[in-house]
Amino acid sequence: MNITDTIQSGVVQAVKSLYDADVTADSVNLSPTRKEFEGDYTVVVFPYTKLARKKPEQIGEELGQYLKDQVAEIADFNVIKGFLNLEVSDSFWTAFLDDIYAKEDFGRQPANGQKVMVEFSSPNTNKPLHLGHIRNILLGWSTSQILDAAGYEVVKVQVVNDRGIAICKSMLAWQRFGEGATPASTGQKSDHFVGHYYVKFEQAFKEEYKAWQASEAGQQAFASWKADEKAVKKAEKALEEKIRKAKGKAEREGKTFDPAEYTLEKHFFGSIYKNTYFNEHSELGQAAKAMLLKWEAGDEEVIALWKQMNDWVYEGFDETYERLGVEFDKLYYESNTYLLGKDTIKAGLQDGVFYEKEDGSVWIDLTDAKLDHKLVLRSDGTSVYITQDIGTAQERYKDFGVDKMVYVVADEQDYHFQVLFETLKRLGEPYANGLYHLSYGMVDLPSGKMKSREGTVVDADDLMAEVIAEARQNTEERDTLNDLGKAEREAIIRQIGLAALKFFIIKVQPQKRMVFDPKESVDMQGQTGPYVQNAYVRIQSVLRKGGEQDLQAAAEYTTLETIEKALAGQLYAFPGVIQEAAANYDPSGVANYCYDLAKQYHRFYHDFSILNAESDAAKAFRLKLSQAVAHTLKTGMQLLGIEMPARM
RNA sequence: GGCUCUGUAGCUCAACUGGAUAGAGCACUUGACUACGGAUCAAGAGGUUUCAGGUUCGAAUCCUGACAGAGUCACCA
């Protein structure tokens, strides 16, 4: 039985015997004691004032005395206002440490027999991965590791969006402007090579569109739209809102606001008409669409080109994934799954889950779940995004029989997943109650939103190279690794750089939008990944020098320093941290836990000598404590996908 | 306009899910190694938790209403 349960049930008994009232163990408000007070755990006694009809201080005293008398692990207590601070006996902590210090897997839970699938990354294949993908991948990976540590069997998958208009754009641009170039011939990383042609397409389209805007046809389109008073009025309103926001933003950032950028004409061509132009007038747009149709028809030449482009991209992605240290158990390709789900819709139509409109389109009415009516099949019988998501979910269940599915997807799709999950529920899918959308906020730069069109995206490969370069520079300044071979040194430098990057991103709660400052992300001091690594490295250094010590002597160490108890208490909390992170699908708590533990250890290390401790008993005890901290830090950081070097 | 998320120190983030005097890091100021790794430690300064009400013994946290930012409301994905 663990100590928190022991205390809680002790309080239940105390309340029963002292006040003849029944409370549940769950309701006992128990938390670690704040560091400015004496004690290890604190019980809040305010809730018992009514049933005891006494003052909080008095209740605290009575409960404290009862626990001290009846519960062996409680050595002492004090009461401040309505807070009962309990002191756990030193022998409890030494026994606990004795139990865990040699366990490298401390904190991990035994298998619980449940299977969960985590989907993450899921890129488009027309351009390389960027900072946004990195947040997604780190969240997905660490959540997978955490679920695994919490006892689940985890299946990691990604959906590769390998078809559609976007990849056709890259293909077309390569065909027209590529002149037979290949990644090998240009020396470019192959996914960047493909992305280059995507950008090329967008540039060419932009030029084409701009020329058309000035042409007679373009001006006429604008003029005829302008005749529609209602539409113009609506657009003017939207434009006003846009201007107001832009002005506010310029003001906040101390920049000048240029009203010439916000004319009605620019708004019309930029926001309102762009899709229409692409679909109906653009030569490039027509060509890209024609290519998509040919792809769907299975045209050999187009398919061959498509395969070539995608292969290039995959080669590049694999490299990036490997550098990041992530891998998947199975990949689903949209080109294989995009037709799934139609049969389910038809069957659901029979069962009355869906309804059909006169034009033949199929819908689901979710108004009683506070959602809307949602189209699930077009009037021409073709599928939409949600159709294939329904089919894919069923496919995955067939493949793996999972109890839960976690989708790591940005918060712009919150509504989509609400609709999807509700629909699957109504279809009676067996896994419907185990669906979770791990929604996360977009990553902003200090300069504002990332926009691929404006070239303000932070490339994943560049970013990793940058943090590693910074780690290299820091390492060279210290010359602590000079005796190592180059390969070994580089491996450590890589671990340090990636620790900085990963920790910086994972420490923020998923649902929050985060500001990513590249300058801060390469920081290696303070609340950072390398700071945590440093605590681990210090311990390794101590263990190398004092590892021969016979740890039996620790048994004679019976009076712990405050900070030693605090460290033991923190270690004790680790399994709970993992369980909570798993239950909430939130790795940020693990990151913050690792930081707190490292910080506490750094302080302990500074204030007390380990190898030159006052007695053999103290030395042995502190070695055990250090070893336990090292294991815990290593496990915790491993859950975040961060490796711990033995030296740095 | 409807719905959802967010708003905490100059900046980046916490706050054990309703508990004590709201905590860290960065930046700034000042200290600490002839001792186990200074990527460290300690100290100082920095707050009307966006605002106004409400519930409660107790609110950054829950409720209502404003305000601000973001997202979404496609026979797009």
PDB file of N, CA and C (backbone and C1' of nucleotides) in Angstrom, chain B residues 48-75:
ATOM      1  P     U B  48      -0.003  44.481 -10.513  1.00  0.00           P
ATOM      2  O5'   U B  48      -1.377  44.151  -9.796  1.00  0.00           O
ATOM      3  C5'   U B  48      -1.417  43.364  -8.624  1.00  0.00           C
ATOM      4  C4'   U B  48      -2.843  42.924  -8.373  1.00  0.00           C
ATOM      5  C3'   U B  48      -3.535  42.316  -9.595  1.00  0.00           C
ATOM      6  O3'   U B  48      -4.492  41.373  -9.139  1.00  0.00           O
ATOM      7  C1'   U B  48      -4.698  44.247  -8.930  1.00  0.00           C
ATOM      8  P     U B  49      -4.319  39.804  -9.276  1.00  0.00           P
ATOM      9  O5'   U B  49      -3.625  39.617 -10.701  1.00  0.00           O
ATOM     10  C5'   U B  49      -4.413  39.558 -11.883  1.00  0.00           C
ATOM     11  C4'   U B  49      -3.843  38.524 -12.807  1.00  0.00           C
ATOM     12  C3'   U B  49      -4.917  37.680 -13.502  1.00  0.00           C
ATOM     13  O3'   U B  49      -4.468  37.403 -14.812  1.00  0.00           O
ATOM     14  C1'   U B  49      -3.445  36.272 -12.338  1.00  0.00           C
ATOM     15  P     U B  50      -5.500  37.191 -15.944  1.00  0.00           P
ATOM     16  O5'   U B  50      -5.827  38.701 -16.322  1.00  0.00           O
ATOM     17  C5'   U B  50      -4.809  39.608 -16.700  1.00  0.00           C
ATOM     18  C4'   U B  50      -5.466  40.842 -17.251  1.00  0.00           C
ATOM     19  C3'   U B  50      -6.710  41.265 -16.480  1.00  0.00           C
ATOM     20  O3'   U B  50      -6.380  42.066 -15.356  1.00  0.00           O
ATOM     21  C1'   U B  50      -7.220  41.157 -18.777  1.00  0.00           C
ATOM     22  P     C B  51      -7.274  41.896 -13.984  1.00  0.00           P
ATOM     23  O5'   C B  51      -8.603  42.677 -14.377  1.00  0.00           O
ATOM     24  C5'   C B  51      -8.558  44.045 -14.761  1.00  0.00           C
ATOM     25  C4'   C B  51      -9.921  44.501 -15.206  1.00  0.00           C
ATOM     26  C3'   C B  51     -11.046  44.230 -14.224  1.00  0.00           C
ATOM     27  O3'   C B  51     -11.109  45.200 -13.205  1.00  0.00           O
ATOM     28  C1'   C B  51     -11.726  43.553 -16.372  1.00  0.00           C
ATOM     29  P     A B  52     -11.645  44.773 -11.722  1.00  0.00           P
ATOM     30  O5'   A B  52     -13.205  44.570 -11.979  1.00  0.00           O
ATOM     31  C5'   A B  52     -13.993  45.654 -12.444  1.00  0.00           C
ATOM     32  C4'   A B  52     -15.427  45.227 -12.590  1.00  0.00           C
ATOM     33  C3'   A B  52     -15.957  44.375 -11.451  1.00  0.00           C
ATOM     34  O3'   A B  52     -16.293  45.138 -10.311  1.00  0.00           O
ATOM     35  C1'   A B  52     -16.606  43.422 -13.508  1.00  0.00           C
ATOM     36  P     G B  53     -16.587  44.367  -8.910  1.00  0.00           P
ATOM     37  O5'   G B  53     -18.092  43.902  -9.127  1.00  0.00           O
ATOM     38  C5'   G B  53     -18.609  42.887  -8.348  1.00  0.00           C
ATOM     39  C4'   G B  53     -19.771  42.239  -9.058  1.00  0.00           C
ATOM     40  C3'   G B  53     -20.174  40.917  -8.438  1.00  0.00           C
ATOM     41  O3'   G B  53     -21.014  41.122  -7.317  1.00  0.00           O
ATOM     42  C1'   G B  53     -19.873  40.599 -10.737  1.00  0.00           C
ATOM     43  P     G B  54     -20.554  40.443  -5.921  1.00  0.00           P
ATOM     44  O5'   G B  54     -20.997  38.940  -6.150  1.00  0.00           O
ATOM     45  C5'   G B  54     -22.341  38.657  -6.535  1.00  0.00           C
ATOM     46  C4'   G B  54     -22.459  37.285  -7.115  1.00  0.00           C
ATOM     47  C3'   G B  54     -22.066  36.138  -6.184  1.00  0.00           C
ATOM     48  O3'   G B  54     -23.075  35.862  -5.235  1.00  0.00           O
ATOM     49  C1'   G B  54     -21.190  35.754  -8.349  1.00  0.00           C
ATOM     50  P     U B  55     -22.671  35.313  -3.762  1.00  0.00           P
ATOM     51  O5'   U B  55     -22.292  33.792  -4.079  1.00  0.00           O
ATOM     52  C5'   U B  55     -23.276  32.902  -4.581  1.00  0.00           C
ATOM     53  C4'   U B  55     -22.657  31.544  -4.833  1.00  0.00           C
ATOM     54  C3'   U B  55     -21.845  30.977  -3.673  1.00  0.00           C
ATOM     55  O3'   U B  55     -22.681  30.367  -2.703  1.00  0.00           O
ATOM     56  C1'   U B  55     -20.620  30.738  -5.678  1.00  0.00           C
ATOM     57  P     U B  56     -22.421  30.659  -1.143  1.00  0.00           P
ATOM     58  O5'   U B  56     -21.008  30.005  -0.872  1.00  0.00           O
ATOM     59  C5'   U B  56     -20.840  28.598  -0.986  1.00  0.00           C
ATOM     60  C4'   U B  56     -19.403  28.233  -0.786  1.00  0.00           C
ATOM     61  C3'   U B  56     -18.754  28.810   0.468  1.00  0.00           C
ATOM     62  O3'   U B  56     -19.042  28.032   1.614  1.00  0.00           O
ATOM     63  C1'   U B  56     -17.321  29.130  -1.389  1.00  0.00           C
ATOM     64  P     C B  57     -19.294  28.755   3.030  1.00  0.00           P
ATOM     65  O5'   C B  57     -17.867  29.314   3.455  1.00  0.00           O
ATOM     66  C5'   C B  57     -17.737  30.184   4.575  1.00  0.00           C
ATOM     67  C4'   C B  57     -16.277  30.339   4.917  1.00  0.00           C
ATOM     68  C3'   C B  57     -15.361  30.627   3.745  1.00  0.00           C
ATOM     69  O3'   C B  57     -15.356  32.003   3.421  1.00  0.00           O
ATOM     70  C1'   C B  57     -14.428  28.898   5.051  1.00  0.00           C
ATOM     71  P     G B  58     -15.411  32.451   1.915  1.00  0.00           P
ATOM     72  O5'   G B  58     -14.033  31.870   1.366  1.00  0.00           O
ATOM     73  C5'   G B  58     -12.808  32.470   1.806  1.00  0.00           C
ATOM     74  C4'   G B  58     -11.648  31.791   1.163  1.00  0.00           C
ATOM     75  C3'   G B  58     -11.750  31.608  -0.348  1.00  0.00           C
ATOM     76  O3'   G B  58     -11.516  32.855  -0.993  1.00  0.00           O
ATOM     77  C1'   G B  58     -11.009  29.603   0.640  1.00  0.00           C
ATOM     78  P     A B  59     -11.154  33.164  -2.428  1.00  0.00           P
ATOM     79  O5'   A B  59     -10.739  31.822  -3.192  1.00  0.00           O
ATOM     80  C5'   A B  59      -9.367  31.600  -3.516  1.00  0.00           C
ATOM     81  C4'   A B  59      -9.185  31.528  -5.022  1.00  0.00           C
ATOM     82  C3'   A B  59      -9.402  32.845  -5.764  1.00  0.00           C
ATOM     83  O3'   A B  59      -8.528  32.883  -6.877  1.00  0.00           O
ATOM     84  C1'   A B  59     -10.902  31.252  -6.581  1.00  0.00           C
ATOM     85  P     A B  60      -7.070  33.535  -6.705  1.00  0.00           P
ATOM     86  O5'   A B  60      -6.484  33.557  -8.183  1.00  0.00           O
ATOM     87  C5'   A B  60      -7.085  34.374  -9.182  1.00  0.00           C
ATOM     88  C4'   A B  60      -6.864  33.780 -10.546  1.00  0.00           C
ATOM     89  C3'   A B  60      -7.762  32.594 -10.877  1.00  0.00           C
ATOM     90  O3'   A B  60      -8.981  33.017 -11.419  1.00  0.00           O
ATOM     91  C1'   A B  60      -5.506  32.057 -11.370  1.00  0.00           C
ATOM     92  P     U B  61     -10.339  32.229 -11.111  1.00  0.00           P
ATOM     93  O5'   U B  61     -10.039  30.722 -11.514  1.00  0.00           O
ATOM     94  C5'   U B  61      -9.845  30.354 -12.879  1.00  0.00           C
ATOM     95  C4'   U B  61      -9.492  28.893 -12.959  1.00  0.00           C
ATOM     96  C3'   U B  61     -10.620  27.956 -12.541  1.00  0.00           C
ATOM     97  O3'   U B  61     -10.681  26.850 -13.416  1.00  0.00           O
ATOM     98  C1'   U B  61      -8.681  27.569 -11.217  1.00  0.00           C
ATOM     99  P     C B  62     -11.813  26.877 -14.535  1.00  0.00           P
ATOM    100  O5'   C B  62     -13.153  26.728 -13.683  1.00  0.00           O
ATOM    101  C5'   C B  62     -13.651  25.438 -13.362  1.00  0.00           C
ATOM    102  C4'   C B  62     -15.004  25.579 -12.712  1.00  0.00           C
ATOM    103  C3'   C B  62     -15.920  26.635 -13.340  1.00  0.00           C
ATOM    104  O3'   C B  62     -16.612  26.134 -14.468  1.00  0.00           O
ATOM    105  C1'   C B  62     -15.899  26.909 -10.995  1.00  0.00           C
ATOM    106  P     C B  63     -17.084  27.122 -15.624  1.00  0.00           P
ATOM    107  O5'   C B  63     -18.302  27.889 -14.963  1.00  0.00           O
ATOM    108  C5'   C B  63     -19.520  27.221 -14.675  1.00  0.00           C
ATOM    109  C4'   C B  63     -20.543  28.228 -14.204  1.00  0.00           C
ATOM    110  C3'   C B  63     -20.711  29.436 -15.114  1.00  0.00           C
ATOM    111  O3'   C B  63     -21.596  29.169 -16.185  1.00  0.00           O
ATOM    112  C1'   C B  63     -20.463  30.168 -12.885  1.00  0.00           C
ATOM    113  P     U B  64     -21.389  29.913 -17.574  1.00  0.00           P
ATOM    114  O5'   U B  64     -21.904  31.382 -17.239  1.00  0.00           O
ATOM    115  C5'   U B  64     -23.256  31.600 -16.854  1.00  0.00           C
ATOM    116  C4'   U B  64     -23.486  33.068 -16.596  1.00  0.00           C
ATOM    117  C3'   U B  64     -22.928  34.010 -17.645  1.00  0.00           C
ATOM    118  O3'   U B  64     -23.771  34.114 -18.785  1.00  0.00           O
ATOM    119  C1'   U B  64     -22.343  34.814 -15.510  1.00  0.00           C
ATOM    120  P     G B  65     -23.110  34.376 -20.219  1.00  0.00           P
ATOM    121  O5'   G B  65     -22.686  35.905 -20.104  1.00  0.00           O
ATOM    122  C5'   G B  65     -23.663  36.881 -19.771  1.00  0.00           C
ATOM    123  C4'   G B  65     -22.992  38.210 -19.537  1.00  0.00           C
ATOM    124  C3'   G B  65     -21.951  38.600 -20.571  1.00  0.00           C
ATOM    125  O3'   G B  65     -22.535  39.071 -21.764  1.00  0.00           O
ATOM    126  C1'   G B  65     -21.118  39.049 -18.406  1.00  0.00           C
ATOM    127  P     A B  66     -21.622  39.267 -23.058  1.00  0.00           P
ATOM    128  O5'   A B  66     -20.991  40.672 -22.701  1.00  0.00           O
ATOM    129  C5'   A B  66     -19.805  41.067 -23.361  1.00  0.00           C
ATOM    130  C4'   A B  66     -19.192  42.215 -22.609  1.00  0.00           C
ATOM    131  C3'   A B  66     -17.820  42.570 -23.166  1.00  0.00           C
ATOM    132  O3'   A B  66     -17.955  43.506 -24.215  1.00  0.00           O
ATOM    133  C1'   A B  66     -17.622  42.145 -20.861  1.00  0.00           C
ATOM    134  P     C B  67     -17.447  43.064 -25.638  1.00  0.00           P
ATOM    135  O5'   C B  67     -15.886  43.327 -25.490  1.00  0.00           O
ATOM    136  C5'   C B  67     -15.425  44.541 -24.910  1.00  0.00           C
ATOM    137  C4'   C B  67     -13.983  44.410 -24.490  1.00  0.00           C
ATOM    138  C3'   C B  67     -13.072  43.725 -25.496  1.00  0.00           C
ATOM    139  O3'   C B  67     -12.711  44.562 -26.567  1.00  0.00           O
ATOM    140  C1'   C B  67     -12.628  42.875 -23.351  1.00  0.00           C
ATOM    141  P     A B  68     -12.502  43.912 -28.016  1.00  0.00           P
ATOM    142  O5'   A B  68     -11.093  43.188 -27.865  1.00  0.00           O
ATOM    143  C5'   A B  68      -9.912  43.942 -27.617  1.00  0.00           C
ATOM    144  C4'   A B  68      -8.756  43.029 -27.340  1.00  0.00           C
ATOM    145  C3'   A B  68      -8.512  41.957 -28.395  1.00  0.00           C
ATOM    146  O3'   A B  68      -7.822  42.447 -29.524  1.00  0.00           O
ATOM    147  C1'   A B  68      -8.413  40.987 -26.251  1.00  0.00           C
ATOM    148  P     G B  69      -8.138  41.774 -30.941  1.00  0.00           P
ATOM    149  O5'   G B  69      -7.322  40.419 -30.880  1.00  0.00           O
ATOM    150  C5'   G B  69      -5.905  40.430 -30.867  1.00  0.00           C
ATOM    151  C4'   G B  69      -5.367  39.061 -30.593  1.00  0.00           C
ATOM    152  C3'   G B  69      -5.787  37.964 -31.562  1.00  0.00           C
ATOM    153  O3'   G B  69      -5.075  38.003 -32.773  1.00  0.00           O
ATOM    154  C1'   G B  69      -5.975  37.163 -29.353  1.00  0.00           C
ATOM    155  P     A B  70      -5.815  37.501 -34.103  1.00  0.00           P
ATOM    156  O5'   A B  70      -5.879  35.926 -33.899  1.00  0.00           O
ATOM    157  C5'   A B  70      -4.682  35.161 -33.912  1.00  0.00           C
ATOM    158  C4'   A B  70      -4.976  33.738 -33.526  1.00  0.00           C
ATOM    159  C3'   A B  70      -5.955  32.992 -34.425  1.00  0.00           C
ATOM    160  O3'   A B  70      -5.363  32.556 -35.633  1.00  0.00           O
ATOM    161  C1'   A B  70      -6.461  32.561 -32.160  1.00  0.00           C
ATOM    162  P     G B  71      -6.298  32.405 -36.941  1.00  0.00           P
ATOM    163  O5'   G B  71      -7.127  31.080 -36.640  1.00  0.00           O
ATOM    164  C5'   G B  71      -6.466  29.837 -36.490  1.00  0.00           C
ATOM    165  C4'   G B  71      -7.431  28.809 -35.952  1.00  0.00           C
ATOM    166  C3'   G B  71      -8.650  28.528 -36.810  1.00  0.00           C
ATOM    167  O3'   G B  71      -8.344  27.668 -37.886  1.00  0.00           O
ATOM    168  C1'   G B  71      -9.300  28.741 -34.552  1.00  0.00           C
ATOM    169  P     U B  72      -9.144  27.767 -39.246  1.00  0.00           P
ATOM    170  O5'   U B  72     -10.587  27.229 -38.838  1.00  0.00           O
ATOM    171  C5'   U B  72     -10.788  25.857 -38.527  1.00  0.00           C
ATOM    172  C4'   U B  72     -12.180  25.659 -37.998  1.00  0.00           C
ATOM    173  C3'   U B  72     -13.300  26.071 -38.943  1.00  0.00           C
ATOM    174  O3'   U B  72     -13.599  25.033 -39.871  1.00  0.00           O
ATOM    175  C1'   U B  72     -13.709  26.961 -36.789  1.00  0.00           C
ATOM    176  P     C B  73     -14.344  25.387 -41.222  1.00  0.00           P
ATOM    177  O5'   C B  73     -15.818  25.722 -40.747  1.00  0.00           O
ATOM    178  C5'   C B  73     -16.772  24.704 -40.565  1.00  0.00           C
ATOM    179  C4'   C B  73     -18.033  25.316 -39.990  1.00  0.00           C
ATOM    180  C3'   C B  73     -18.818  26.205 -40.946  1.00  0.00           C
ATOM    181  O3'   C B  73     -19.656  25.445 -41.801  1.00  0.00           O
ATOM    182  C1'   C B  73     -18.598  27.273 -38.860  1.00  0.00           C
ATOM    183  P     A B  74     -19.821  25.794 -43.279  1.00  0.00           P
ATOM    184  O5'   A B  74     -19.605  24.304 -43.784  1.00  0.00           O
ATOM    185  C5'   A B  74     -18.465  23.922 -44.412  1.00  0.00           C
ATOM    186  C4'   A B  74     -18.730  23.717 -45.890  1.00  0.00           C
ATOM    187  C3'   A B  74     -18.244  22.331 -46.294  1.00  0.00           C
ATOM    188  O3'   A B  74     -19.144  21.618 -47.133  1.00  0.00           O
ATOM    189  C1'   A B  74     -16.961  24.060 -47.375  1.00  0.00           C
ATOM    190  P     C B  75     -20.370  22.226 -47.882  1.00  0.00           P
ATOM    191  O5'   C B  75     -20.247  21.080 -48.957  1.00  0.00           O
ATOM    192  C5'   C B  75     -19.481  19.966 -48.620  1.00  0.00           C
ATOM    193  C4'   C B  75     -19.055  19.250 -49.874  1.00  0.00           C
ATOM    194  C3'   C B  75     -18.554  20.179 -50.979  1.00  0.00           C
ATOM    195  O3'   C B  75     -17.541  19.480 -51.674  1.00  0.00           O
ATOM    196  C1'   C B  75     -20.489  18.995 -51.706  1.00  0.00           C
TER     197        C B  75
END
